[in-house]
mmCIF file of C-alpha atoms in Angstrom:
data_model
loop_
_atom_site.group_PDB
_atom_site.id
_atom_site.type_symbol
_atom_site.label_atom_id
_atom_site.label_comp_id
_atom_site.label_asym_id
_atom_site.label_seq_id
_atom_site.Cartn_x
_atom_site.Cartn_y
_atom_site.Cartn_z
ATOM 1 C CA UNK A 1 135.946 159.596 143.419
ATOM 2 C CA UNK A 2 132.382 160.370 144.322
ATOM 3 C CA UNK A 3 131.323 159.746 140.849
ATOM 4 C CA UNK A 4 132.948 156.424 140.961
ATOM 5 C CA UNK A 5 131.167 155.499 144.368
ATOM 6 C CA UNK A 6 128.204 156.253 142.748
ATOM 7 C CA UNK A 7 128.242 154.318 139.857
ATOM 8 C CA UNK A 8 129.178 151.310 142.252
ATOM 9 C CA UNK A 9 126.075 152.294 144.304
ATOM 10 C CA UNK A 10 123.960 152.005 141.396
ATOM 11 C CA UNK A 11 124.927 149.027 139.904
ATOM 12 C CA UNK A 12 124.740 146.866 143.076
ATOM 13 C CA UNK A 13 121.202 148.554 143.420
ATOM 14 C CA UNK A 14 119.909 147.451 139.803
ATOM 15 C CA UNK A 15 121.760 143.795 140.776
ATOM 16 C CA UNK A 16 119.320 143.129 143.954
ATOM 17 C CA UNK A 17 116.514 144.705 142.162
ATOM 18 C CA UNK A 18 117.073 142.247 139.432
ATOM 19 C CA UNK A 19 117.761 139.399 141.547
ATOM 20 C CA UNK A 20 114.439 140.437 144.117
ATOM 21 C CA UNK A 21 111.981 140.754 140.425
ATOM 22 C CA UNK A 22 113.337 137.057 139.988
ATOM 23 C CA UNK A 23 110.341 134.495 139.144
ATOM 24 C CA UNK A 24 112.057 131.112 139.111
ATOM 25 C CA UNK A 25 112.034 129.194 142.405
ATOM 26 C CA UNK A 26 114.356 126.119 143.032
ATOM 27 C CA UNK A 27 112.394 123.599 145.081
ATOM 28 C CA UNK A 28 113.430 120.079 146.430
ATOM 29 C CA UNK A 29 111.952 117.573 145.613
ATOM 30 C CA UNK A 30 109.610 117.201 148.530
ATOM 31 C CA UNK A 31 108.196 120.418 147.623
ATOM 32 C CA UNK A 32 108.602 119.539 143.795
ATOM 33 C CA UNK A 33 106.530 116.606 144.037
ATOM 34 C CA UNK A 34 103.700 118.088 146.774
ATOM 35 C CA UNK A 35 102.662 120.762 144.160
ATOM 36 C CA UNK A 36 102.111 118.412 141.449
ATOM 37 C CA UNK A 37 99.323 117.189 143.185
ATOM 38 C CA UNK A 38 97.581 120.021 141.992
ATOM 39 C CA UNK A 39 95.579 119.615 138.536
ATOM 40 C CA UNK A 40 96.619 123.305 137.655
ATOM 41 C CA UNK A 41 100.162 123.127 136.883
ATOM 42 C CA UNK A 42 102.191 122.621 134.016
ATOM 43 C CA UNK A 43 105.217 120.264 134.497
ATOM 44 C CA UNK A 44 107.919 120.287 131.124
ATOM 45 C CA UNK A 45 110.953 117.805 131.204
ATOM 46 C CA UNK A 46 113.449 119.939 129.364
ATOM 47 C CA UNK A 47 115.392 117.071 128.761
ATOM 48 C CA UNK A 48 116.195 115.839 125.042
ATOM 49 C CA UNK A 49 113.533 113.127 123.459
ATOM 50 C CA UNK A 50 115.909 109.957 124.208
ATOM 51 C CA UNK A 51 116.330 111.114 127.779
ATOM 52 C CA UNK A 52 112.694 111.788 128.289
ATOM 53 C CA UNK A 53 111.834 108.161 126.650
ATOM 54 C CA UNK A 54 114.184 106.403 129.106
ATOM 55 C CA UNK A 55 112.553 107.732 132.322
ATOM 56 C CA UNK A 56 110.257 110.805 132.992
ATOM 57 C CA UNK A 57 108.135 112.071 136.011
ATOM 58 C CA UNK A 58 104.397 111.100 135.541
ATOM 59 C CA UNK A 59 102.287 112.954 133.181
ATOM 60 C CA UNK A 60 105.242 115.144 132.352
ATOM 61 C CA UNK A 61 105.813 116.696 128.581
ATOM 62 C CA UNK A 62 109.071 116.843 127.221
ATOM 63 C CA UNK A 63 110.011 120.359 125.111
ATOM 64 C CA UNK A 64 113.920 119.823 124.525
ATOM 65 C CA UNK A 65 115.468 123.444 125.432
ATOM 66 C CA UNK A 66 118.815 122.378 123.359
ATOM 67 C CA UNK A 67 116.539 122.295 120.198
ATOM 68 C CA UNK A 68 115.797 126.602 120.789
ATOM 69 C CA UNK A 69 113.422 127.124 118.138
ATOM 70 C CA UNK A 70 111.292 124.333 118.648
ATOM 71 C CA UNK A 71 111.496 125.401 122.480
ATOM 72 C CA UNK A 72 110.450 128.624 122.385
ATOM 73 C CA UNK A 73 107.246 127.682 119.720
ATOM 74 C CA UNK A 74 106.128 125.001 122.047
ATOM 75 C CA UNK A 75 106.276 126.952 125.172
ATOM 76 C CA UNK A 76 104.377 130.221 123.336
ATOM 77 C CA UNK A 77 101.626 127.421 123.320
ATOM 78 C CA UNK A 78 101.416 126.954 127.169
ATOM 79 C CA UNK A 79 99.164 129.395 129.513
ATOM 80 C CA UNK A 80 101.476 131.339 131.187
ATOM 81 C CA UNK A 81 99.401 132.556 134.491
ATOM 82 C CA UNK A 82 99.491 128.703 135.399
ATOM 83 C CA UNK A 83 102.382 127.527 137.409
ATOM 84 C CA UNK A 84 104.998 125.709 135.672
ATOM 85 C CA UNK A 85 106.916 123.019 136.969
ATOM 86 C CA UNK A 86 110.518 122.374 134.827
ATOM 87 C CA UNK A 87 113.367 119.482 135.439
ATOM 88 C CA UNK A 88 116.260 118.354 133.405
ATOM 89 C CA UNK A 89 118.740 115.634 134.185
ATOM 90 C CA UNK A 90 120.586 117.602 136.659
ATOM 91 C CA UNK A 91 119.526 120.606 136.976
ATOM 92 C CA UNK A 92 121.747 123.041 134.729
ATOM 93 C CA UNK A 93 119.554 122.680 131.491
ATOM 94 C CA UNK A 94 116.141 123.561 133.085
ATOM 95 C CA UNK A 95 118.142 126.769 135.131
ATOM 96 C CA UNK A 96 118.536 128.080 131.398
ATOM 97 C CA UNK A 97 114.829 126.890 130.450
ATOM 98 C CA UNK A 98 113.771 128.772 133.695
ATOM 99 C CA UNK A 99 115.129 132.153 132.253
ATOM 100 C CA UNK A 100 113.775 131.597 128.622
ATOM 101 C CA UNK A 101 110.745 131.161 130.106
ATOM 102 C CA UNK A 102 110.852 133.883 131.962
ATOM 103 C CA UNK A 103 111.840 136.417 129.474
ATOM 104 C CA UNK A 104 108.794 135.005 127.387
ATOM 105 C CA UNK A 105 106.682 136.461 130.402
ATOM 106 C CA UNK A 106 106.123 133.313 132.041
ATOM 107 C CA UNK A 107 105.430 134.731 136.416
ATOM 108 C CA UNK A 108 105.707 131.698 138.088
ATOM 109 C CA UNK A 109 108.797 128.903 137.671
ATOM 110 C CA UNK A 110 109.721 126.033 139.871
ATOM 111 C CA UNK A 111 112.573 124.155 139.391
ATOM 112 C CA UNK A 112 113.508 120.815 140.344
ATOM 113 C CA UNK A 113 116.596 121.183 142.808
ATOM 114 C CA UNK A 114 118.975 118.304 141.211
ATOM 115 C CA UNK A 115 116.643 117.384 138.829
ATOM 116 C CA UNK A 116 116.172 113.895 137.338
ATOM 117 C CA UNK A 117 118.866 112.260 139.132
ATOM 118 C CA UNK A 118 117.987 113.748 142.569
ATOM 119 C CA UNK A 119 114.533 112.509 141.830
ATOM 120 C CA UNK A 120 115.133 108.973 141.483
ATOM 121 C CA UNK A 121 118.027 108.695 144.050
ATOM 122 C CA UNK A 122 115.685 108.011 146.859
ATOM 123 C CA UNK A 123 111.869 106.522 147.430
ATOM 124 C CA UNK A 124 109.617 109.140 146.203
ATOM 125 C CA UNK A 125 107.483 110.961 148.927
ATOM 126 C CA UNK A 126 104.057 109.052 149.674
ATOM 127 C CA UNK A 127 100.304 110.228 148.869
#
């Protein structure tokens, strides 16, 4: 029984260690759009091409994470200490993108809470 305790111990002790080493931050989109102010960040629209063409955030670049290969060459390209700022449509899609990108050894992620559609539901925040 102790041995079994144990091993619960341990696993729920790697889980928050896991989930505390975590690099991919979910902002709203007040946040979201305050840090693109900065000239220093990357922001990717992980959206696919046709989705991207319809409607995209200004001076965002689209790399479609449903098209993995070409995902994972285009992101090798990017500088990895700079902060990188990811949305999809609605927020599932750039979740995954988030952890690819992580794994690739990517330290700092922001996500766009809601993505797309949150972002034009409302009057963007003023300069």
């Amino acid at each position: 029984m102790k041995l079994v305790f144990s091993l619960i111990l341990i696993s729920l002790f790697s889980f928050q260690i896991n989930a505390q080493d975590s690099k991919h931050q979910i902002l709203d989109k007040v946040s979201f759009a305050d840090s693109l102010k900065s000239k220093e960040v990357l922001l990717i629209d992980v959206r696919r091409p046709e989705e991207f063409e319809a409607g995209k955030i200004e001076d965002a670049q689209n790399i479609n994470v449903l098209a993995p290969e070409s995902f994972n060459t285009e992101i090798e390209k990017l500088d990895k200490s700079k902060p990188v700022y990811i949305y999809c449509r609605s927020g599932n899609r750039s979740g995954k993108a988030a952890q690819i990108m992580q794994d690739a050894g990517f330290t700092k992620i922001y996500d766009l809470e809601g993505g797309y559609l949150n972002w034009t539901a409302e009057k963007q925040p003023e300069d």
